């Protein structure tokens, strides 16, 4: 065997090893994703990967002239086994939506750029870029942007990481898909088009224009149509910078619109409680509640999509005029008939405290809490139910489980106002803990100057906590007057928990 053949064998070994590393990394990623986010278990292929790794180590001992045939035969076997594993990985990847991929990396922070690069390589090795579908393009687009971004704070803005380092990474990816020379004029034309789209995207002034227009969809379609040219370093740099600009711009627009969005769907819930609705509209309202719950989960997970937001806004615009019309028709009914639906309705997570301020501040946490409570086995004891997986993050006391169940079954012997108050207090604790974690996570100078938006929200939360603590005092006194010693003790525990957690938030907000 001559020198050229030995060199070719070494290059082949390096290529196969690189493919194995990307496949193994993707397998590890899938295992983590299934464990964290998906139901069911991933097939057990770790032993197969270990076997292929052992074969590769064996091949590495036979890359010289005397045993080259043995090394070549070993590589043939490794490639066959690796192709079988890759077919299984591709099948598993087909079950993975781009939104689930994004959610995983928002939940998991202990990953390196090297891992992201290996995941990108897996897509390049396993899918020809010329025939990629929308999902593959969106997932690789996300991963490439993720490896390139540098956050200026916990909530952004995001900028491009070291440009020279990114170009080096992109050059390596380009070598995996490059096939012959590329027309420089064609590359420059595409780059200019991407830059033009970037300027257009930055000129969008409100969310309605962003959602209602075709610009974002046109940009996504353009990236897909690039095919393998998507990975040309010059184009990929422009794509990533445009992606980061778009994300920052959407974040800015959303912050301006956030209160209006919440007020829109809050108005729906207010109208729903005040009017009598027919069967068809009731079905629509049930679907709308599910959309709102998904919207709030997406906000919490930082995985909100424009399609999700657009669907919610469109639903609001459809429902408000219809409910307003019913409200006007109901105005002519006797008061007894107008109030009947609210009296007879089962507990659905709607507030019984009639304070608009309380409702505005705690509505999202209240709905998350009651939604989680609805999914808990009603036969489980309150002590056991408090440790249910869906409720664990709320750290509820058994007395709060009892409050929800009394409201849910319309227990006539229960003090409904007290029971509802206890659930709102639990929602207040959830909001308090969330803001404590958000403030502790701020790394920029707004943590010192207290100019971040979370500080303004937290000041309102601590004011509200003062009112709730005083209300607890009233409820405890009422329980003692009624000789309800055990009830008074349970209420005191809840009061002290709120005192402790609101004091922690107060110190973060007000301590010099």
Coordinates of N, CA and C in Angstrom, one line a residue, residues 29-218:
X29 N -28.1 14.0 23.7 CA -29.1 15.0 23.7 C -30.5 14.5 23.8
X30 N -30.8 13.5 22.9 CA -32.2 12.9 22.9 C -32.5 12.2 24.3
X31 N -31.5 11.6 24.9 CA -31.8 11.0 26.2 C -32.2 12.1 27.2
X32 N -31.4 13.2 27.2 CA -31.7 14.3 28.1 C -33.1 14.9 27.9
X33 N -33.4 15.1 26.6 CA -34.7 15.7 26.2 C -35.9 14.8 26.7
X34 N -35.8 13.5 26.4 CA -36.8 12.6 26.9 C -37.0 12.6 28.4
X35 N -35.9 12.6 29.1 CA -36.0 12.6 30.5 C -36.6 13.9 31.0
X36 N -36.4 15.0 30.4 CA -36.8 16.3 30.9 C -38.2 16.7 30.4
X37 N -38.5 16.4 29.1 CA -39.7 17.0 28.5 C -40.7 16.0 27.9
X38 N -40.3 14.8 27.6 CA -41.2 14.0 26.8 C -41.6 12.8 27.6
X39 N -42.8 12.3 27.3 CA -43.3 11.1 27.9 C -42.6 9.9 27.3
X40 N -42.6 8.8 28.1 CA -42.0 7.6 27.5 C -40.5 7.6 27.6
X41 N -39.9 6.5 27.3 CA -38.4 6.3 27.4 C -37.8 6.2 26.0
X42 N -36.6 6.7 25.9 CA -35.9 6.5 24.6 C -35.3 5.1 24.6
X43 N -35.3 4.5 23.3 CA -34.8 3.2 23.2 C -33.4 3.1 23.7
X44 N -33.0 1.9 24.2 CA -31.7 1.7 24.8 C -30.7 1.4 23.7
X45 N -30.0 2.4 23.2 CA -29.0 2.1 22.2 C -27.6 2.5 22.7
X46 N -27.4 2.8 24.0 CA -26.1 3.2 24.5 C -25.1 2.1 24.3
X47 N -25.6 0.8 24.5 CA -24.6 -0.3 24.3 C -24.2 -0.4 22.9
X48 N -25.0 -0.1 21.9 CA -24.7 -0.2 20.5 C -23.6 0.8 20.2
X49 N -23.8 2.0 20.8 CA -22.8 3.1 20.6 C -21.4 2.7 21.2
X50 N -21.5 2.1 22.4 CA -20.3 1.6 23.0 C -19.6 0.6 22.2
X51 N -20.3 -0.3 21.5 CA -19.7 -1.3 20.7 C -19.0 -0.7 19.5
X52 N -19.7 0.3 18.9 CA -19.1 1.0 17.7 C -17.8 1.7 18.1
X53 N -17.9 2.3 19.3 CA -16.7 3.0 19.8 C -15.5 2.0 20.0
X54 N -15.8 0.9 20.5 CA -14.8 -0.2 20.7 C -14.2 -0.6 19.3
X55 N -15.1 -0.7 18.3 CA -14.6 -1.0 17.0 C -13.7 0.1 16.4
X56 N -14.0 1.3 16.7 CA -13.2 2.4 16.2 C -11.8 2.4 16.9
X57 N -11.8 2.1 18.1 CA -10.5 2.0 18.8 C -9.7 0.9 18.3
X58 N -10.3 -0.2 17.9 CA -9.6 -1.3 17.3 C -9.0 -0.9 15.9
X59 N -9.8 -0.2 15.2 CA -9.4 0.3 13.8 C -8.2 1.2 13.9
X60 N -8.2 2.0 15.0 CA -7.0 3.0 15.1 C -5.7 2.3 15.3
X61 N -5.7 1.0 15.6 CA -4.5 0.2 15.8 C -4.0 -0.4 14.4
X62 N -4.8 -0.2 13.4 CA -4.5 -0.8 12.1 C -4.6 0.2 10.9
X63 N -3.9 1.3 11.1 CA -3.8 2.3 10.1 C -2.5 2.4 9.4
X64 N -1.6 1.4 9.6 CA -0.3 1.4 8.9 C -0.3 0.5 7.8
X65 N 0.7 0.5 7.0 CA 0.8 -0.3 5.8 C 0.6 -1.8 6.0
X66 N 1.2 -2.3 7.1 CA 1.2 -3.8 7.3 C -0.2 -4.3 7.7
X67 N -1.1 -3.5 8.3 CA -2.4 -4.0 8.7 C -3.5 -3.2 8.1
X68 N -3.2 -2.4 7.0 CA -4.2 -1.5 6.4 C -5.5 -2.2 6.0
X69 N -5.4 -3.4 5.4 CA -6.6 -4.1 5.0 C -7.5 -4.4 6.1
X70 N -6.9 -4.8 7.3 CA -7.8 -5.0 8.4 C -8.4 -3.7 8.9
X71 N -7.7 -2.6 8.8 CA -8.3 -1.3 9.2 C -9.4 -0.9 8.3
X72 N -9.2 -1.1 7.0 CA -10.2 -0.8 6.0 C -11.5 -1.6 6.2
X73 N -11.3 -2.9 6.5 CA -12.5 -3.8 6.7 C -13.2 -3.3 8.0
X74 N -12.4 -3.0 9.0 CA -13.0 -2.5 10.3 C -13.8 -1.2 10.1
X75 N -13.3 -0.3 9.2 CA -14.1 0.9 8.9 C -15.4 0.6 8.2
X76 N -15.3 -0.3 7.3 CA -16.5 -0.7 6.6 C -17.6 -1.2 7.6
X77 N -17.2 -2.0 8.5 CA -18.1 -2.5 9.5 C -18.7 -1.3 10.4
X78 N -17.8 -0.4 10.8 CA -18.2 0.7 11.6 C -19.2 1.6 10.9
X79 N -19.0 1.8 9.6 CA -19.9 2.6 8.8 C -21.2 2.0 8.7
X80 N -21.3 0.7 8.5 CA -22.6 0.0 8.4 C -23.3 0.1 9.7
X81 N -22.7 -0.1 10.9 CA -23.3 -0.1 12.2 C -23.8 1.4 12.5
X82 N -22.9 2.3 12.1 CA -23.2 3.7 12.3 C -24.4 4.2 11.5
X83 N -24.5 3.7 10.3 CA -25.7 4.0 9.4 C -27.0 3.5 10.0
X84 N -26.9 2.3 10.6 CA -28.1 1.8 11.3 C -28.5 2.6 12.5
X85 N -27.6 3.1 13.3 CA -27.9 3.9 14.4 C -28.4 5.3 13.9
X86 N -27.8 5.8 12.9 CA -28.2 7.1 12.4 C -29.7 7.1 11.9
X87 N -30.1 5.9 11.2 CA -31.4 5.8 10.8 C -32.4 5.9 12.0
X88 N -32.0 5.2 13.1 CA -32.9 5.3 14.3 C -32.9 6.7 14.8
X89 N -31.7 7.4 14.9 CA -31.7 8.8 15.4 C -32.5 9.7 14.5
X90 N -32.5 9.6 13.2 CA -33.3 10.4 12.3 C -34.8 10.1 12.6
X91 N -35.2 8.9 12.8 CA -36.5 8.6 13.1 C -37.0 9.2 14.4
X92 N -36.1 9.2 15.4 CA -36.4 9.9 16.7 C -36.5 11.4 16.5
X93 N -35.6 12.0 15.6 CA -35.6 13.4 15.4 C -36.9 13.8 14.7
X94 N -37.5 13.0 13.9 CA -38.8 13.3 13.2 C -39.9 13.6 14.2
X95 N -39.7 13.1 15.4 CA -40.8 13.3 16.5 C -40.5 14.6 17.2
X96 N -39.4 15.2 17.0 CA -38.9 16.4 17.7 C -39.3 17.6 17.0
X97 N -40.2 18.4 17.5 CA -40.5 19.7 16.9 C -39.5 20.8 17.2
X98 N -39.4 21.8 16.3 CA -38.5 22.9 16.6 C -38.8 23.6 18.0
X99 N -40.0 23.7 18.3 CA -40.4 24.4 19.6 C -39.9 23.6 20.8
X100 N -39.9 22.2 20.7 CA -39.5 21.4 21.8 C -37.9 21.5 21.9
X101 N -37.3 21.6 20.8 CA -35.8 21.8 20.8 C -35.5 23.1 21.5
X102 N -36.2 24.2 21.1 CA -35.9 25.5 21.8 C -36.2 25.4 23.3
X103 N -37.3 24.7 23.7 CA -37.7 24.6 25.1 C -36.6 23.9 25.9
X104 N -36.0 22.8 25.3 CA -35.0 22.1 26.0 C -33.8 23.0 26.3
X105 N -33.4 23.8 25.4 CA -32.2 24.6 25.6 C -32.5 25.8 26.5
X106 N -33.8 26.2 26.6 CA -34.1 27.2 27.6 C -34.2 26.7 29.0
X107 N -34.5 25.4 29.1 CA -34.5 24.7 30.4 C -33.1 24.3 30.9
X108 N -32.3 23.8 30.0 CA -31.0 23.3 30.3 C -29.9 24.3 29.9
X109 N -29.1 24.7 30.9 CA -28.1 25.8 30.6 C -26.7 25.2 30.6
X110 N -26.4 24.0 31.1 CA -25.1 23.5 31.3 C -24.6 22.7 30.0
X111 N -24.6 23.5 28.9 CA -24.1 22.9 27.7 C -23.0 23.8 27.1
X112 N -22.1 23.2 26.3 CA -21.0 24.0 25.7 C -21.3 24.3 24.2
X113 N -20.5 25.2 23.7 CA -20.6 25.5 22.2 C -20.2 24.2 21.4
X114 N -19.3 23.4 22.0 CA -18.8 22.2 21.3 C -20.0 21.2 21.1
X115 N -20.9 21.1 22.1 CA -22.0 20.2 22.0 C -23.0 20.7 20.9
X116 N -23.2 22.1 20.9 CA -24.1 22.6 19.8 C -23.5 22.4 18.4
X117 N -22.2 22.5 18.3 CA -21.6 22.3 17.0 C -21.8 20.8 16.6
X118 N -21.6 19.9 17.5 CA -21.8 18.5 17.1 C -23.2 18.2 16.7
X119 N -24.2 18.8 17.4 CA -25.6 18.6 17.0 C -25.9 19.1 15.6
X120 N -25.3 20.3 15.3 CA -25.4 20.8 13.9 C -24.8 19.8 12.9
X121 N -23.6 19.3 13.2 CA -23.0 18.4 12.4 C -23.8 17.1 12.1
X122 N -24.5 16.7 13.2 CA -25.4 15.5 13.0 C -26.4 15.8 11.9
X123 N -27.0 17.0 11.9 CA -28.0 17.3 10.8 C -27.3 17.3 9.5
X124 N -26.1 17.9 9.4 CA -25.4 17.9 8.1 C -25.0 16.6 7.6
X125 N -24.6 15.7 8.5 CA -24.3 14.3 8.1 C -25.5 13.5 7.7
X126 N -26.6 13.7 8.4 CA -27.8 12.8 8.3 C -28.8 13.3 7.3
X127 N -28.8 14.6 7.0 CA -29.8 15.2 6.0 C -29.1 16.0 5.0
X128 N -29.3 15.7 3.7 CA -28.7 16.5 2.7 C -29.4 17.9 2.7
X129 N -28.7 19.0 2.8 CA -29.3 20.3 2.9 C -30.2 20.7 1.8
X130 N -29.9 20.1 0.6 CA -30.7 20.4 -0.6 C -32.2 19.9 -0.4
X131 N -32.4 18.9 0.4 CA -33.7 18.3 0.5 C -34.3 18.5 1.9
X132 N -33.8 19.4 2.7 CA -34.3 19.6 4.1 C -35.7 20.1 4.0
X133 N -36.5 19.7 5.1 CA -37.8 20.2 5.3 C -37.7 21.4 6.2
X134 N -38.9 22.0 6.4 CA -39.0 23.2 7.2 C -38.5 22.9 8.7
X135 N -38.8 21.8 9.2 CA -38.4 21.5 10.6 C -36.9 21.4 10.8
X136 N -36.3 20.7 9.8 CA -34.8 20.5 9.9 C -34.1 21.9 9.8
X137 N -34.6 22.7 8.9 CA -34.1 24.0 8.7 C -34.2 24.9 10.0
X138 N -35.5 24.9 10.5 CA -35.7 25.6 11.7 C -34.8 25.2 12.9
X139 N -34.6 23.9 13.1 CA -33.8 23.4 14.2 C -32.4 23.8 14.0
X140 N -31.8 23.6 12.8 CA -30.4 24.0 12.6 C -30.3 25.5 12.7
X141 N -31.2 26.2 12.2 CA -31.2 27.7 12.3 C -31.1 28.1 13.8
X142 N -31.9 27.5 14.6 CA -31.9 27.8 16.1 C -30.5 27.4 16.7
X143 N -30.0 26.2 16.3 CA -28.7 25.8 16.9 C -27.6 26.7 16.5
X144 N -27.6 27.1 15.2 CA -26.5 27.9 14.7 C -26.6 29.3 15.5
X145 N -27.8 29.8 15.6 CA -27.9 31.1 16.3 C -27.5 30.9 17.8
X146 N -27.9 29.8 18.4 CA -27.6 29.6 19.8 C -26.1 29.6 20.1
X147 N -25.3 28.9 19.2 CA -23.9 28.8 19.3 C -23.2 30.2 19.1
X148 N -23.9 31.1 18.4 CA -23.3 32.4 18.0 C -23.7 33.5 18.9
X149 N -24.7 33.3 19.8 CA -25.2 34.5 20.6 C -24.4 34.7 21.8
X150 N -24.5 36.0 22.3 CA -23.9 36.4 23.6 C -24.9 37.3 24.2
X151 N -25.5 36.8 25.4 CA -26.5 37.6 26.0 C -25.9 38.7 26.9
X152 N -26.5 39.9 26.8 CA -26.0 41.1 27.6 C -26.6 41.1 28.9
X153 N -27.6 40.2 29.2 CA -28.2 40.2 30.5 C -29.1 38.9 30.5
X154 N -29.8 38.6 31.6 CA -30.6 37.4 31.7 C -31.7 37.4 30.7
X155 N -32.3 38.6 30.4 CA -33.4 38.7 29.4 C -32.9 39.4 28.1
X156 N -31.6 39.3 27.8 CA -31.1 39.9 26.6 C -30.7 41.4 26.9
X157 N -30.4 42.2 25.9 CA -30.4 41.8 24.4 C -29.3 40.9 24.1
X158 N -29.4 40.3 22.9 CA -28.4 39.3 22.4 C -27.6 39.9 21.3
X159 N -26.3 39.7 21.3 CA -25.4 40.1 20.2 C -24.6 39.0 19.7
X160 N -23.9 39.2 18.6 CA -23.1 38.1 18.0 C -21.8 37.9 18.8
X161 N -21.5 36.7 19.1 CA -20.3 36.3 19.8 C -19.1 36.7 19.0
X162 N -17.9 36.4 19.4 CA -16.7 36.7 18.8 C -16.8 36.4 17.3
X163 N -16.7 37.4 16.4 CA -16.9 37.2 15.0 C -15.9 36.3 14.4
X164 N -14.6 36.5 14.7 CA -13.6 35.7 14.2 C -13.8 34.2 14.5
X165 N -14.2 34.0 15.8 CA -14.4 32.6 16.2 C -15.6 32.0 15.5
X166 N -16.6 32.8 15.3 CA -17.8 32.3 14.6 C -17.5 32.0 13.2
X167 N -16.7 32.8 12.5 CA -16.4 32.5 11.1 C -15.5 31.2 11.0
X168 N -14.7 31.0 12.0 CA -13.9 29.7 12.0 C -14.8 28.5 12.1
X169 N -15.8 28.6 13.0 CA -16.8 27.5 13.2 C -17.6 27.3 11.9
X170 N -18.1 28.5 11.3 CA -18.9 28.4 10.1 C -18.1 27.8 8.9
X171 N -16.8 28.2 8.8 CA -16.0 27.6 7.8 C -15.9 26.1 7.9
X172 N -15.8 25.6 9.1 CA -15.8 24.1 9.3 C -17.1 23.5 8.9
X173 N -18.2 24.1 9.2 CA -19.5 23.6 8.8 C -19.6 23.6 7.2
X174 N -19.1 24.7 6.7 CA -19.2 24.9 5.2 C -18.5 23.8 4.5
X175 N -17.4 23.3 5.0 CA -16.6 22.3 4.4 C -17.3 21.0 4.3
X176 N -18.3 20.8 5.2 CA -19.0 19.5 5.2 C -20.1 19.5 4.1
X177 N -20.5 20.6 3.6 CA -21.6 20.6 2.6 C -21.1 21.2 1.3
X178 N -19.9 21.8 1.3 CA -19.4 22.4 0.0 C -19.2 21.4 -1.0
X179 N -19.6 21.7 -2.2 CA -19.4 20.8 -3.4 C -19.0 21.6 -4.6
X180 N -17.7 21.8 -4.7 CA -17.2 22.6 -5.8 C -17.2 24.1 -5.5
X181 N -16.8 24.9 -6.5 CA -16.7 26.4 -6.3 C -18.1 27.0 -6.3
X182 N -18.2 28.1 -5.6 CA -19.5 28.9 -5.5 C -19.3 30.2 -6.2
X183 N -20.3 30.6 -6.9 CA -20.3 31.9 -7.6 C -20.4 33.0 -6.5
X184 N -19.3 33.8 -6.4 CA -19.2 34.9 -5.5 C -20.3 35.9 -5.6
X185 N -20.7 36.2 -6.9 CA -21.8 37.1 -7.2 C -23.1 36.6 -6.6
X186 N -23.3 35.3 -6.7 CA -24.5 34.7 -6.2 C -24.6 34.9 -4.7
X187 N -23.5 34.6 -4.0 CA -23.4 34.8 -2.6 C -23.7 36.2 -2.1
X188 N -23.1 37.2 -2.9 CA -23.2 38.6 -2.5 C -24.7 39.0 -2.7
X189 N -25.3 38.5 -3.8 CA -26.7 38.8 -4.0 C -27.6 38.3 -2.9
X190 N -27.4 37.1 -2.4 CA -28.1 36.5 -1.3 C -27.9 37.3 0.0
X191 N -26.6 37.7 0.2 CA -26.3 38.4 1.4 C -27.0 39.8 1.4
X192 N -27.0 40.4 0.3 CA -27.7 41.7 0.2 C -29.2 41.6 0.4
X193 N -29.8 40.5 -0.1 CA -31.2 40.3 0.2 C -31.5 40.0 1.6
X194 N -30.6 39.3 2.3 CA -30.8 39.1 3.8 C -30.7 40.4 4.5
X195 N -29.7 41.2 4.2 CA -29.5 42.5 4.8 C -30.7 43.4 4.6
X196 N -31.3 43.3 3.4 CA -32.5 44.1 3.1 C -33.7 43.7 4.0
X197 N -33.8 42.3 4.1 CA -34.9 41.8 5.0 C -34.7 42.2 6.4
X198 N -33.4 42.3 6.8 CA -33.1 42.7 8.2 C -33.5 44.1 8.4
X199 N -33.3 45.0 7.5 CA -33.7 46.4 7.6 C -35.2 46.5 7.7
X200 N -35.9 45.7 6.9 CA -37.4 45.8 6.9 C -37.9 45.3 8.2
X201 N -37.3 44.2 8.8 CA -37.8 43.7 10.0 C -37.6 44.7 11.2
X202 N -36.5 45.4 11.1 CA -36.2 46.4 12.2 C -37.1 47.6 12.1
X203 N -37.8 47.8 11.0 CA -38.7 48.9 10.8 C -40.1 48.7 11.2
X204 N -40.4 47.4 11.6 CA -41.7 47.1 12.1 C -41.9 47.8 13.4
X205 N -43.1 48.4 13.6 CA -43.3 49.3 14.8 C -44.2 48.7 15.8
X206 N -45.0 47.7 15.5 CA -45.9 47.1 16.5 C -46.2 45.7 16.3
X207 N -46.7 45.0 17.2 CA -47.0 43.6 17.1 C -48.0 43.2 16.1
X208 N -49.0 44.0 15.9 CA -50.0 43.8 14.9 C -49.4 43.7 13.5
X209 N -48.5 44.6 13.3 CA -47.8 44.7 12.0 C -46.8 43.4 11.8
X210 N -46.2 43.0 12.9 CA -45.3 41.9 12.9 C -46.1 40.6 12.6
X211 N -47.2 40.4 13.3 CA -48.0 39.2 13.2 C -48.8 39.2 11.9
X212 N -49.4 40.3 11.6 CA -50.3 40.3 10.4 C -49.5 40.3 9.1
X213 N -48.3 40.8 9.1 CA -47.5 40.9 7.8 C -46.9 39.5 7.4
X214 N -46.4 39.5 6.3 CA -45.8 38.3 5.7 C -44.2 38.3 5.8
X215 N -43.7 39.4 6.4 CA -42.2 39.6 6.4 C -41.5 38.4 7.1
X216 N -41.9 38.1 8.3 CA -41.2 37.0 9.0 C -41.3 35.7 8.3
X217 N -42.5 35.4 7.8 CA -42.7 34.2 7.0 C -41.8 34.2 5.8
X218 N -41.7 35.3 5.1 CA -40.9 35.4 3.9 C -39.4 35.2 4.3

